[in-house]
PDB file of C-alpha atoms and ligand atoms in Angstrom:
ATOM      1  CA  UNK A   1       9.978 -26.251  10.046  1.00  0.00           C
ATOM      2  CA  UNK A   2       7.491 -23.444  10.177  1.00  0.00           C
ATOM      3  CA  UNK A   3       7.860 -20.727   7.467  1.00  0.00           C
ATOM      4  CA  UNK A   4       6.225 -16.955   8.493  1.00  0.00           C
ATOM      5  CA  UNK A   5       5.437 -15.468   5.004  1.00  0.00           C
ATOM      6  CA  UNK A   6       3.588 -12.041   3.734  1.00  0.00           C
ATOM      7  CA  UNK A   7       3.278 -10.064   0.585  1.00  0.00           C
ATOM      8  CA  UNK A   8       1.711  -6.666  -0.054  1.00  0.00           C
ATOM      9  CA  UNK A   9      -1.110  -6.309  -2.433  1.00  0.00           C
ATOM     10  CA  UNK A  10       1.630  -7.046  -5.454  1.00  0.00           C
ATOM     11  CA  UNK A  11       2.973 -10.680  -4.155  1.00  0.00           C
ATOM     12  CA  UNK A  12      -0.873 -11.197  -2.655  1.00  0.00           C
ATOM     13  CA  UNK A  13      -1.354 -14.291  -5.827  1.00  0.00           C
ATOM     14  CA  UNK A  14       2.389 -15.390  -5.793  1.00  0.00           C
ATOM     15  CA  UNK A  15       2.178 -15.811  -1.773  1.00  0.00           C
ATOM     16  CA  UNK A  16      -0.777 -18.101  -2.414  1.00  0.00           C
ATOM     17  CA  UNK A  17       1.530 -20.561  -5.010  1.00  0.00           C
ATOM     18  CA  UNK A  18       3.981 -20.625  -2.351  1.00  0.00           C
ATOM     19  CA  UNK A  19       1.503 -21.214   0.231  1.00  0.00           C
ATOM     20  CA  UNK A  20       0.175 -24.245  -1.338  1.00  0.00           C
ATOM     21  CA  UNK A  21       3.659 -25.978  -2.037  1.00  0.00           C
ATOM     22  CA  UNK A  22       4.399 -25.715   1.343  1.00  0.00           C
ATOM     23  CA  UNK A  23       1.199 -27.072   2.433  1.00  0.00           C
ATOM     24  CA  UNK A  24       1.795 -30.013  -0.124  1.00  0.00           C
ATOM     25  CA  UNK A  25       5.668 -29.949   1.586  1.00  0.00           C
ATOM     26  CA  UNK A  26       3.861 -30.514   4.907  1.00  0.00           C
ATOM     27  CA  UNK A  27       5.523 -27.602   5.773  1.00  0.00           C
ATOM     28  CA  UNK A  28       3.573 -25.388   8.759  1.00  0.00           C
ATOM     29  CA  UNK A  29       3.103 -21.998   7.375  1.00  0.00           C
ATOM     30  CA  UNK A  30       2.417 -18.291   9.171  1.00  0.00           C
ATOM     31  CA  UNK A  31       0.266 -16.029   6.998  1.00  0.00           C
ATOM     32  CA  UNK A  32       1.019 -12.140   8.196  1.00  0.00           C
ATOM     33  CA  UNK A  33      -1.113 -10.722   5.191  1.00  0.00           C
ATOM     34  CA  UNK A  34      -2.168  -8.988   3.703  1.00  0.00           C
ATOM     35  CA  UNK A  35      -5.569 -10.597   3.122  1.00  0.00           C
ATOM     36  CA  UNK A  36      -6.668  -8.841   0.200  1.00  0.00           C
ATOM     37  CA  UNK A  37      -5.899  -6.892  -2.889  1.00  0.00           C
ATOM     38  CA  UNK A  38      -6.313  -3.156  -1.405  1.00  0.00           C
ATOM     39  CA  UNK A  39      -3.194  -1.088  -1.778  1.00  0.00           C
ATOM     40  CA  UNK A  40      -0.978  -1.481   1.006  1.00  0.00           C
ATOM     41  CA  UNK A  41       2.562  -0.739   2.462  1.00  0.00           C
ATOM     42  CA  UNK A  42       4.942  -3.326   2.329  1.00  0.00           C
ATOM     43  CA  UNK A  43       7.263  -2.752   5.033  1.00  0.00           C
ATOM     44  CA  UNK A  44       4.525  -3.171   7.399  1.00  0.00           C
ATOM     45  CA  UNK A  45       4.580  -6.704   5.904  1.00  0.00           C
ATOM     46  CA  UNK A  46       8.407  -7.114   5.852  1.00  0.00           C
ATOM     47  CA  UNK A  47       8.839  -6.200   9.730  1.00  0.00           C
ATOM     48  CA  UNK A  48       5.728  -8.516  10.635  1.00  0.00           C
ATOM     49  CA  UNK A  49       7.460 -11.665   9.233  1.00  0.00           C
ATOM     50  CA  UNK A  50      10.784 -10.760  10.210  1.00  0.00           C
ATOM     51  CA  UNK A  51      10.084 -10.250  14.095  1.00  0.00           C
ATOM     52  CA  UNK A  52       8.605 -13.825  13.852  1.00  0.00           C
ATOM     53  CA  UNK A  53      11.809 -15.003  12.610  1.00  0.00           C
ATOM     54  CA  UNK A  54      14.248 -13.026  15.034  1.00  0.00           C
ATOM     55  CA  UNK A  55      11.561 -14.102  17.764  1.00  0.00           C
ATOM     56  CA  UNK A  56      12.598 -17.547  16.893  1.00  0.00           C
ATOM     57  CA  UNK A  57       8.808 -18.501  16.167  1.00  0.00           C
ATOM     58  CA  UNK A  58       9.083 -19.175  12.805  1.00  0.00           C
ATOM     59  CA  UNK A  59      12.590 -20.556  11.480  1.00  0.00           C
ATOM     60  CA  UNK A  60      12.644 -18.640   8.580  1.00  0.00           C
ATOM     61  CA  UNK A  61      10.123 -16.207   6.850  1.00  0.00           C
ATOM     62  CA  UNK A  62       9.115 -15.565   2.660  1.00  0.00           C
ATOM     63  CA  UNK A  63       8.196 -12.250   1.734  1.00  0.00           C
ATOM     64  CA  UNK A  64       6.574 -10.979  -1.599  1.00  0.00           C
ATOM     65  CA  UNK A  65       5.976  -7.829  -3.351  1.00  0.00           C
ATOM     66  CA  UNK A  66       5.637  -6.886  -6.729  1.00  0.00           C
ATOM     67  CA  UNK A  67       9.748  -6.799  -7.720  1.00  0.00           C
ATOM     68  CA  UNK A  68      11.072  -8.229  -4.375  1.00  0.00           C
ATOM     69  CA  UNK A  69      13.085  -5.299  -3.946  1.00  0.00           C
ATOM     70  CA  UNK A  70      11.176  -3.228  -0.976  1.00  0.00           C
ATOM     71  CA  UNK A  71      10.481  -6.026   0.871  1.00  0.00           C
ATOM     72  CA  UNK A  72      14.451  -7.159   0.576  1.00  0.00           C
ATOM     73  CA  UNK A  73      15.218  -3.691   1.962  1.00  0.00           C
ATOM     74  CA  UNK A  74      12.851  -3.467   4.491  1.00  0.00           C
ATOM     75  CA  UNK A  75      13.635  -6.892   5.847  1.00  0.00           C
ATOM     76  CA  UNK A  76      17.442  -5.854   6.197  1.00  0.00           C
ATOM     77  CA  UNK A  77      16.835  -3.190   8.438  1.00  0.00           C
ATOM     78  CA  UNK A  78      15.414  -5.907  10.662  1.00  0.00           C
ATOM     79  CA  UNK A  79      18.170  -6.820  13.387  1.00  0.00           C
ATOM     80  CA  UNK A  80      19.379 -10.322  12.908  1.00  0.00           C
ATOM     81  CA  UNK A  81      17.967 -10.687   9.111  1.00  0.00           C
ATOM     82  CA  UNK A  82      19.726 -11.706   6.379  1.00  0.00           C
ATOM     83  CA  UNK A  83      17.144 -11.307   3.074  1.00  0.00           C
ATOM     84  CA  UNK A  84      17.742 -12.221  -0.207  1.00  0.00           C
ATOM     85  CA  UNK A  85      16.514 -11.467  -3.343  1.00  0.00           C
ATOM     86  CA  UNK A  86      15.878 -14.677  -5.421  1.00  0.00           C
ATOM     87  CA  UNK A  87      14.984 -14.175  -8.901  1.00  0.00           C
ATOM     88  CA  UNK A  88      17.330 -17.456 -10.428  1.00  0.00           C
ATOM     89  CA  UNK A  89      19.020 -20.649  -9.183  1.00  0.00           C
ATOM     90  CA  UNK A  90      22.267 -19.616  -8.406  1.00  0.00           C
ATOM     91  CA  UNK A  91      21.934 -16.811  -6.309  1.00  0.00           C
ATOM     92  CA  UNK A  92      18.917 -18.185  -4.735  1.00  0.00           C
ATOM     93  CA  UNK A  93      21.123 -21.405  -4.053  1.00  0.00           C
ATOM     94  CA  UNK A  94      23.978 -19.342  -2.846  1.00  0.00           C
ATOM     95  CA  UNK A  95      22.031 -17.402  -0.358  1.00  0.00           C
ATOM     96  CA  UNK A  96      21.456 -20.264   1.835  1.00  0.00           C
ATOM     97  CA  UNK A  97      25.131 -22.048   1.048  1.00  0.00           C
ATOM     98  CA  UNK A  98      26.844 -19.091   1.640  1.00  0.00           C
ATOM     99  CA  UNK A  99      24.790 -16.136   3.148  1.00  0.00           C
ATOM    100  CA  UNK A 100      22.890 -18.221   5.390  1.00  0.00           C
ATOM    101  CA  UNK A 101      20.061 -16.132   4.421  1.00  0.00           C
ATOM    102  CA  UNK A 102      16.810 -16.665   6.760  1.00  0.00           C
ATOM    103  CA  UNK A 103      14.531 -14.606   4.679  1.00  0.00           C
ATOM    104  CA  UNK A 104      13.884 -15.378   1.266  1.00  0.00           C
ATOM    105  CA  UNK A 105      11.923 -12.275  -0.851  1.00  0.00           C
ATOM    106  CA  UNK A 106      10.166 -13.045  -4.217  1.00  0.00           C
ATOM    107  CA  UNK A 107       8.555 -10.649  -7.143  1.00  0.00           C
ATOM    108  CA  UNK A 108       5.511 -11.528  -8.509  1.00  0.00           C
ATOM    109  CA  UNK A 109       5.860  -9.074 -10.938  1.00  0.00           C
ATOM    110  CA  UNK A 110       9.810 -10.553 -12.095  1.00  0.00           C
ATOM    111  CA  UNK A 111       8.913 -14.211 -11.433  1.00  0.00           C
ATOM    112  CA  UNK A 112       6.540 -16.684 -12.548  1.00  0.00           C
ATOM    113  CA  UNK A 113       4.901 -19.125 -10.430  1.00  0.00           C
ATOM    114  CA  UNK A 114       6.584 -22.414 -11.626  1.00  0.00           C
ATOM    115  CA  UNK A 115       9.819 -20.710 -11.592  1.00  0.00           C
ATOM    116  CA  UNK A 116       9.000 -19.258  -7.887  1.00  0.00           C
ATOM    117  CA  UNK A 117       8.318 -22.697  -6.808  1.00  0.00           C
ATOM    118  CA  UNK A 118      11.380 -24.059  -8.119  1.00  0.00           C
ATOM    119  CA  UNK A 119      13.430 -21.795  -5.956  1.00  0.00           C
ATOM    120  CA  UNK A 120      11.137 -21.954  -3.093  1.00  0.00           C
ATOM    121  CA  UNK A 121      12.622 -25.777  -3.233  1.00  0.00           C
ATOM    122  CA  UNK A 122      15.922 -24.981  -3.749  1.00  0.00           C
ATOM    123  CA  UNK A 123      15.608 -21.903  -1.090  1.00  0.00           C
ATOM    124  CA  UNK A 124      14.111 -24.609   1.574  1.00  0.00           C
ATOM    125  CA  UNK A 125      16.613 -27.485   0.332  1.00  0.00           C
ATOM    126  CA  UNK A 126      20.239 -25.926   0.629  1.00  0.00           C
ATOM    127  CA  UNK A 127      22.021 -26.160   3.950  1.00  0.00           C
ATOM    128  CA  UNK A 128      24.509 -22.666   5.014  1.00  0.00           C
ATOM    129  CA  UNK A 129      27.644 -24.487   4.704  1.00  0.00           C
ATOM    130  CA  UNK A 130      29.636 -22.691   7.113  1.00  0.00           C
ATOM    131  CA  UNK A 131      33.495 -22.959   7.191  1.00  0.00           C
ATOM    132  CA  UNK A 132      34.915 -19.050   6.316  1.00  0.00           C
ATOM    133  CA  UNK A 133      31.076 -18.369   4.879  1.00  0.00           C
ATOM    134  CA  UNK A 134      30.442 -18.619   9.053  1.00  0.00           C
ATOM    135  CA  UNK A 135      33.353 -15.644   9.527  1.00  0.00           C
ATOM    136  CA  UNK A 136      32.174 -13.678   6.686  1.00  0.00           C
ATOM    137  CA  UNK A 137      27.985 -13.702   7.816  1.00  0.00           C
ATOM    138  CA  UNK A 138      29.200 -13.346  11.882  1.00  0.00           C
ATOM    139  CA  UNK A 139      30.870  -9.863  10.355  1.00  0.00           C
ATOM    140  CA  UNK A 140      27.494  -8.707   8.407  1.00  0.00           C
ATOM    141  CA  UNK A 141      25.908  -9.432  11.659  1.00  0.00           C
ATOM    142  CA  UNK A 142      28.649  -7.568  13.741  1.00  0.00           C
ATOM    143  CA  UNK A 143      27.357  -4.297  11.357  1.00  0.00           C
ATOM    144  CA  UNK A 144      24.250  -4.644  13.468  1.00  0.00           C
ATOM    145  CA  UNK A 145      26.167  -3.703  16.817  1.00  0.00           C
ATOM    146  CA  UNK A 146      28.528  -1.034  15.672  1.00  0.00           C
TER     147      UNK A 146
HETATM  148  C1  RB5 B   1       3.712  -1.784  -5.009  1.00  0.00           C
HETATM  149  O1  RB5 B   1       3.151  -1.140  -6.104  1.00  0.00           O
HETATM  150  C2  RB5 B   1       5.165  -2.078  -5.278  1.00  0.00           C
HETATM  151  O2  RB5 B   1       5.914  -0.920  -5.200  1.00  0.00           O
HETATM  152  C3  RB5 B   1       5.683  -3.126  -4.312  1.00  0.00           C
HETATM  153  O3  RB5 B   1       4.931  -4.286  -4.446  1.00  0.00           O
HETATM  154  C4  RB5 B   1       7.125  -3.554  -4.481  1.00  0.00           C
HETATM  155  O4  RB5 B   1       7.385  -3.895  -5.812  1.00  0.00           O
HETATM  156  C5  RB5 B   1       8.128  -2.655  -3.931  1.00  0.00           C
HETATM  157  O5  RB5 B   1       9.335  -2.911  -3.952  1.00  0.00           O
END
């Protein structure tokens, strides 16, 4: 699996944590930026890993910011993204199980790094179990086309 990930200036530490699990995961990673701390914008971020993603050159992308929350929204604008917020277990569990989500968005700001690593596992762990969750994302994707 290769995972495209990027942060703005205010997920630039958390992305590192991540970075290294995966790398101890064995897990191939794309780095989009940013590179360094200077104030930047973090849609430019969201729509860098999510076009990797849709592109089908990463399977599924991480973004961070400082809540989560602008890089959730900008990734959903994305055609063919489904981004979730994961600040706890469940949801971040039930965003793969049911929402099939392929982007996964993280606050560095909400979440600490052993807890962001936890879900990162959890995130990367948890098949999209289908069934009438299938129906119900093919409809959120439909929203795309109308
Ligand atoms: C940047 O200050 C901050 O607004 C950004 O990292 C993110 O939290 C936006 O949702």
């Amino acid at each position: 699996m290769k995972i495209a990930i990027g942060s703005d200036h205010g997920g630039i530490h958390l992305k590192k944590v991540l970075m290294d699990h995966l790398a101890e995961r064995k897990i191939e990673t794309d780095d989009l930026g940013t590179y360094t701390e200077a104030s930047c914008d973090y849609p430019d971020y969201a729509v860098k890993v999510c076009d990797e993603v849709v592109a089908g050159r990463a399977e599924r992308g991480i973004l961070v910011c400082g809540t989560g929350i602008g890089m959730c929204i900008a990734a959903n604008k994305v055609d063919g993204i489904r981004a979730a917020l994961c600040n706890d277990a469940f949801s971040t569990k039930m965003s793969r199980e049911h929402n099939n989500a392929n982007v996964m968005c993280l606050g560095e700001r909400v979440t600490g790094p052993g807890l962001a690593v936890m879900l990162l596992d959890i995130w990367l762990d948890t098949e999209f179990a289908g069934g009438r969750h299938e129906r119900r994302v093919n409809k959120i994707m439909a929203i795309e086309k109308r």
